Short mmCIF file of C-alpha atoms and ligand atoms in Angstrom, two decimals:
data_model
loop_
_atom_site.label_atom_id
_atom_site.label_comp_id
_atom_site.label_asym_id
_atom_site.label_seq_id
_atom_site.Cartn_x
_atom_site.Cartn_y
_atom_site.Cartn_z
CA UNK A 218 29.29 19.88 -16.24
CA UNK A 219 25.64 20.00 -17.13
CA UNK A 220 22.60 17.86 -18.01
CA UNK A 221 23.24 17.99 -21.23
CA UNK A 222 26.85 16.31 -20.94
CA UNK A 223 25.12 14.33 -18.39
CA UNK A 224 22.70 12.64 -20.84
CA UNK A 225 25.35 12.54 -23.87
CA UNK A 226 27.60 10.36 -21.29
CA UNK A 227 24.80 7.93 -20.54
CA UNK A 228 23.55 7.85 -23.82
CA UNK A 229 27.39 6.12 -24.77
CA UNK A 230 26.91 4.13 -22.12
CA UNK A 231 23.75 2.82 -22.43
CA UNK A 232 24.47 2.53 -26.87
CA UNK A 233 27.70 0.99 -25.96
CA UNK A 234 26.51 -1.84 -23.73
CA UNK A 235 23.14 -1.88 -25.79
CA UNK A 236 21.30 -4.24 -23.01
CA UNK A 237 17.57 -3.12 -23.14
CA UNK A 238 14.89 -4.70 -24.66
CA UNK A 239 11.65 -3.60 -26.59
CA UNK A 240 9.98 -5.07 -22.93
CA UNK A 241 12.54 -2.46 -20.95
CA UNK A 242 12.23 0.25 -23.32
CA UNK A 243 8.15 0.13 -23.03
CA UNK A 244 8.80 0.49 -19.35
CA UNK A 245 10.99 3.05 -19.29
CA UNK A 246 8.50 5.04 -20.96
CA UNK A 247 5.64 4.75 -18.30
CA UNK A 248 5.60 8.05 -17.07
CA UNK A 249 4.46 9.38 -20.80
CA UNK A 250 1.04 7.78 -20.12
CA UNK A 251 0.91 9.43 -16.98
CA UNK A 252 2.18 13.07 -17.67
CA UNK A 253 4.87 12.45 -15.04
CA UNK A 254 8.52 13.68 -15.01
CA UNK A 255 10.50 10.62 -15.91
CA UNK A 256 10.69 9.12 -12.55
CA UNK A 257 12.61 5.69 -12.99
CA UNK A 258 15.96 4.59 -12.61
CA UNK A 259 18.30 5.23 -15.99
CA UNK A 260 19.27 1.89 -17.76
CA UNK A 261 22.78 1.96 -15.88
CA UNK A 262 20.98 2.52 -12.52
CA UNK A 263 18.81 -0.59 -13.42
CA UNK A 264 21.67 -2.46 -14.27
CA UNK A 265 23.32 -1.74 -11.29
CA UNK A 266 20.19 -3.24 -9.43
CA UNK A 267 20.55 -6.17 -11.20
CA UNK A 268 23.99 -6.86 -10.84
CA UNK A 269 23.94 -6.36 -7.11
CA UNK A 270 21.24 -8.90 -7.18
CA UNK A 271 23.42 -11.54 -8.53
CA UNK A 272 26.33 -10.75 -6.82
CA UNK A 273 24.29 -11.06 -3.48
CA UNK A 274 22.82 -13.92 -5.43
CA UNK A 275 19.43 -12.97 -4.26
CA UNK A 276 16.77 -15.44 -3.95
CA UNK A 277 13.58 -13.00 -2.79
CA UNK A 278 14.03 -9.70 -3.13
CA UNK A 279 11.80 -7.20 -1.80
CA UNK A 280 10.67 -3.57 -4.01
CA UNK A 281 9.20 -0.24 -2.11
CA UNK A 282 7.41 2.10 -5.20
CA UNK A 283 6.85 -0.69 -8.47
CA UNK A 284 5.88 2.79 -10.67
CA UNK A 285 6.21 1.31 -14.33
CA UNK A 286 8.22 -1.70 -13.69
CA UNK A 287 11.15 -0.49 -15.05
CA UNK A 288 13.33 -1.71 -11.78
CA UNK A 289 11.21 -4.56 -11.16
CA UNK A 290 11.93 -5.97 -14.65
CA UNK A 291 15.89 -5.73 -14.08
CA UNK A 292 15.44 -7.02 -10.38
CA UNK A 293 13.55 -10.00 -11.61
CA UNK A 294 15.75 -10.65 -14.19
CA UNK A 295 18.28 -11.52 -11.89
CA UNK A 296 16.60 -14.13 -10.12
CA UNK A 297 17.07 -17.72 -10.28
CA UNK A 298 14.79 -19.88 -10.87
CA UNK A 299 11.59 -20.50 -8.11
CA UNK A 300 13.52 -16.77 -6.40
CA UNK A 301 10.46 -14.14 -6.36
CA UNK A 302 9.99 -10.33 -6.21
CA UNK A 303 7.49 -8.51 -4.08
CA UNK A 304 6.85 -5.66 -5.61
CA UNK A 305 4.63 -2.75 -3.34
CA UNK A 306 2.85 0.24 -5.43
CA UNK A 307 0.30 2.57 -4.05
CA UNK A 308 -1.13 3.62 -6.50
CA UNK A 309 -3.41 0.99 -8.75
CA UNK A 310 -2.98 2.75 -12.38
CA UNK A 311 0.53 2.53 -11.67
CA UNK A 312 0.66 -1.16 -10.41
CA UNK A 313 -1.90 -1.80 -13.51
CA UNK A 314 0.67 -0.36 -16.04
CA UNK A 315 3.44 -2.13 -14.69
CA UNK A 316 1.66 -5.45 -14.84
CA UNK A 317 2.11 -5.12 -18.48
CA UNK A 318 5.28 -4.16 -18.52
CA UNK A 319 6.25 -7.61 -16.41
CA UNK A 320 3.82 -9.77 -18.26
CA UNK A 321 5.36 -8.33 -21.37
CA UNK A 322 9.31 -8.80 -19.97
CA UNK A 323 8.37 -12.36 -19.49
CA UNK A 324 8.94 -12.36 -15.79
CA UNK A 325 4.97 -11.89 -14.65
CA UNK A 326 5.24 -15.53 -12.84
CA UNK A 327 8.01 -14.09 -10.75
CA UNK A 328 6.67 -11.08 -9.30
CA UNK A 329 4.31 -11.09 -6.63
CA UNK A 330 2.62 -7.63 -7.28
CA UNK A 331 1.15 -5.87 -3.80
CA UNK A 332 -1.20 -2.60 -4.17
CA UNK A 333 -1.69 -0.14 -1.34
CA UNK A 334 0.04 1.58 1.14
CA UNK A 335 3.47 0.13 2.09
CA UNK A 336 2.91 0.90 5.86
CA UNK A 337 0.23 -1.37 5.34
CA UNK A 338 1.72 -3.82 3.33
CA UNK A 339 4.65 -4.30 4.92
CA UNK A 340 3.82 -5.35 8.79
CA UNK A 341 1.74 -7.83 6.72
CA UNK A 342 4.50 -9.13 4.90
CA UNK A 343 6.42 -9.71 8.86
CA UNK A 344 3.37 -11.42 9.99
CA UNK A 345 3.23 -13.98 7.03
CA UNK A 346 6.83 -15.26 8.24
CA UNK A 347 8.16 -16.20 4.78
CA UNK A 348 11.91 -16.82 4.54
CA UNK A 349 13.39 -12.80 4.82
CA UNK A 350 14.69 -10.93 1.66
CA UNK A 351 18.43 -11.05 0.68
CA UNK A 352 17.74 -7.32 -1.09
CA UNK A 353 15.43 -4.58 -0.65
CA UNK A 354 15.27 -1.42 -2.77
CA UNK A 355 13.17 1.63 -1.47
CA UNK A 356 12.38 4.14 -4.41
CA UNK A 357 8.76 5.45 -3.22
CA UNK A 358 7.25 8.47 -1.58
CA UNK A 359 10.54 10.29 0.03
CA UNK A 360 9.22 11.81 2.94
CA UNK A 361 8.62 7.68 4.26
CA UNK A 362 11.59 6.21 3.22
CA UNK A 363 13.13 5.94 6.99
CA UNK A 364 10.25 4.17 7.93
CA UNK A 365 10.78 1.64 4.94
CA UNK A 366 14.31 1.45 6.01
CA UNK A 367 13.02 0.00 9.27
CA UNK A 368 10.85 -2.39 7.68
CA UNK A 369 13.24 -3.33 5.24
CA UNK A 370 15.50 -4.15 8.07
CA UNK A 371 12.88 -5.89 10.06
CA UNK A 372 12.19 -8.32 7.04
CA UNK A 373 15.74 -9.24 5.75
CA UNK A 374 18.21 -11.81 6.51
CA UNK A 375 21.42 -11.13 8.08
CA UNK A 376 23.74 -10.19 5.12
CA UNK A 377 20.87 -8.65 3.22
CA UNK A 378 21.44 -5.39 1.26
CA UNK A 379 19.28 -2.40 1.15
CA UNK A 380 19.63 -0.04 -1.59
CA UNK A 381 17.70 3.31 -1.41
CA UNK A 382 17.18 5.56 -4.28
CA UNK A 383 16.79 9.68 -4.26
CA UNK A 384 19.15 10.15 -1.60
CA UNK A 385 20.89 13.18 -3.01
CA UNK A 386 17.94 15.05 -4.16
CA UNK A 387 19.98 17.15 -6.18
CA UNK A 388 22.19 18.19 -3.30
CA UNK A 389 19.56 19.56 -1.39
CA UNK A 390 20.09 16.45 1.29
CA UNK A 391 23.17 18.47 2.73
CA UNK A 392 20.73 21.57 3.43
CA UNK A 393 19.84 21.48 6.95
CA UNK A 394 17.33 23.99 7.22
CA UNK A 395 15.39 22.49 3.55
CA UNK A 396 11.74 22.42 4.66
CA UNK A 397 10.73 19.95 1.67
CA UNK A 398 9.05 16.91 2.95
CA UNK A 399 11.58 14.68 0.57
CA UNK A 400 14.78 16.21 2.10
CA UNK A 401 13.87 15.83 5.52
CA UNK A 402 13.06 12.36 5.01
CA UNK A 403 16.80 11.73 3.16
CA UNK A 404 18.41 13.70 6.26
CA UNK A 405 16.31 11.47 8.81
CA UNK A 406 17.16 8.77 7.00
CA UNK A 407 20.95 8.90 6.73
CA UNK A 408 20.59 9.95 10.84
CA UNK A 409 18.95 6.98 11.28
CA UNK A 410 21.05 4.37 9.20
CA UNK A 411 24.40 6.59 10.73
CA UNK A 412 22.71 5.39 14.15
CA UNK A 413 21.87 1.52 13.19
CA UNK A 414 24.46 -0.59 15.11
CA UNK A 415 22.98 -3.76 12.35
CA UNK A 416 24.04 -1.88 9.08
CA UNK A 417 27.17 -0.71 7.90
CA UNK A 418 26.10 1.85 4.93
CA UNK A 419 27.75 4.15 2.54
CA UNK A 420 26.35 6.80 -0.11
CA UNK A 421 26.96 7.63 -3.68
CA UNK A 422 26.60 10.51 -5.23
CA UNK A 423 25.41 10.26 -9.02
CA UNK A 424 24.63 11.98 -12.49
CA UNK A 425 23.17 11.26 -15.42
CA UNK A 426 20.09 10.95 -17.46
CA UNK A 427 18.05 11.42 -14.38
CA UNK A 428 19.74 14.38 -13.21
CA UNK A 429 22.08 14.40 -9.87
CA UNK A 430 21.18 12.28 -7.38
CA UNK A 431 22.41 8.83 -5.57
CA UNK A 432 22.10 5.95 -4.29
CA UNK A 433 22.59 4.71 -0.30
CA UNK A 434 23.96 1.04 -0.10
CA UNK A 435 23.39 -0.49 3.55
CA UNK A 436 24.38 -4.01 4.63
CA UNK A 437 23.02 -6.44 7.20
CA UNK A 438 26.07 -7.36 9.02
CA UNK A 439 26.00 -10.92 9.81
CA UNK A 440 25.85 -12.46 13.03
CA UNK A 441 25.41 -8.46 14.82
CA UNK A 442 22.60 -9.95 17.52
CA UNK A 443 24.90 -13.12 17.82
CA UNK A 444 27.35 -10.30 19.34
CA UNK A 445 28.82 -10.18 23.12
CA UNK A 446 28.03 -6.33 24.26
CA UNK A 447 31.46 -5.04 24.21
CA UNK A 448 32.12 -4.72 28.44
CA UNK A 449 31.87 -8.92 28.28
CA UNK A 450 35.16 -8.60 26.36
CA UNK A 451 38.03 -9.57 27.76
C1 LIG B 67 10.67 11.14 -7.96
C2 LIG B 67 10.68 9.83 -7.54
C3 LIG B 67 11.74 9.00 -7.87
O1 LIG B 67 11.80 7.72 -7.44
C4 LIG B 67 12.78 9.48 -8.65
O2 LIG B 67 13.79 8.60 -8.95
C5 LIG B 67 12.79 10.79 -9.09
C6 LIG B 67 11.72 11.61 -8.74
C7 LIG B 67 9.55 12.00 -7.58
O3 LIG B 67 8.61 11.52 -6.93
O4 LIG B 67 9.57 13.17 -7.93
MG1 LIG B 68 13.71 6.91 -7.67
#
């Protein structure tokens, strides 16, 4: 199998189901304007996103990494009517580009756009005690994304799903002894979700336009704090 068969395969997919826009297809092409490898989610990845928001039926749903928009455009999408995205971006050309992209996808009054570091941004986000998100999805700097994992724990409701992108990293997540600063974030990561009594979490393993990678789906499991510890069982 290789990246070319890769590409032809979601090329079918994404001509058979033909669900992108001229608003989606601007986005997708962000990183041009930026001389960047073509960081996004694929059009089936975003779709993905989207339907996992409406089958969680997600009200407010919380984004780590905005980059183009791409993702934030399908997440929105998904929302019902008065549900918001926050959308976190560190970097301002990025969050600048991506405003367009929204404005342009017709779901600007949505999205709540935040700029600056998400280790910043987020302990913010607990102190302003809004209602919690119903989904988060982490897809920023790699070497951070167990400390997202906390906060996107912290600031969702029981039941709340957390998808993480990046997880595979080409395979190189099942190298112990991989010194890059991405890897050792995915293998902390996993230890740390693997460890989480309040998640139950699984990860997939996927190819396609955007090379091999996958995805890490964690849920809140409802009611865990409610819980007796287990030697007050009969
Ligand atoms: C990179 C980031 C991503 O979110 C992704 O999906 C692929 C690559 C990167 O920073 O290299
Ligand atoms: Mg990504």
């Amino acid at each position: 199998m290789t990246q070319n068969q890769w590409n032809a395969v979601d090329g079918y997919f994404d001509a058979v189901f033909g669900d992108e826009d001229p608003a989606l297809a601007a986005a997708a092409e962000a990183h041009i304007g930026f001389d960047l490898p073509d960081i996004g989610v694929s059009r089936s990845q975003g779709k993905l996103l989207h339907l996992l928001a409406l089958v969680q039926r997600a009200e407010r749903i919380l984004e780590i990494g905005t980059f183009g928009g791409y993702s934030s455009i399908w997440l929105a999408r998904a929302l019902p009517p008065g549900g918001r995205l926050v959308t976190i971006e560190w970097e301002r050309s990025f969050a600048e580009t991506a405003a367009g992209h929204l404005a342009r996808a017709g779901v600007a009054d949505r999205v709540d756009q935040r700029v600056g570091r998400a280790l910043d941004i987020l302990p913010d986000l607990a102190k302003t005690a809004e209602e919690p998100f119903d989904l988060v999805f982490i897809d920023a700097n790699k070497p951070d994304t167990p400390e997202y994992f906390d906060w996107a724990l912290e600031l969702s409701r029981p039941g709340g799903v957390i998808v993480v992108d990046n997880v595979v990293l080409g395979g190189a997540v099942a190298d112990a002894g991989n010194p890059d600063g991405g890897v050792r974030g995915m293998r902390r990561f996993h230890e740390k979700v693997a460890a989480e009594p309040r998640v139950s979490a699984t990860t997939i393993q996927t190819v396609g336009s955007k090379g091999y990678d996958g995805f890490t789906l964690a849920v809140i499991l409802p009611g865990q704090q409610d819980r007796p510890e287990a030697t007050d069982l009969p």
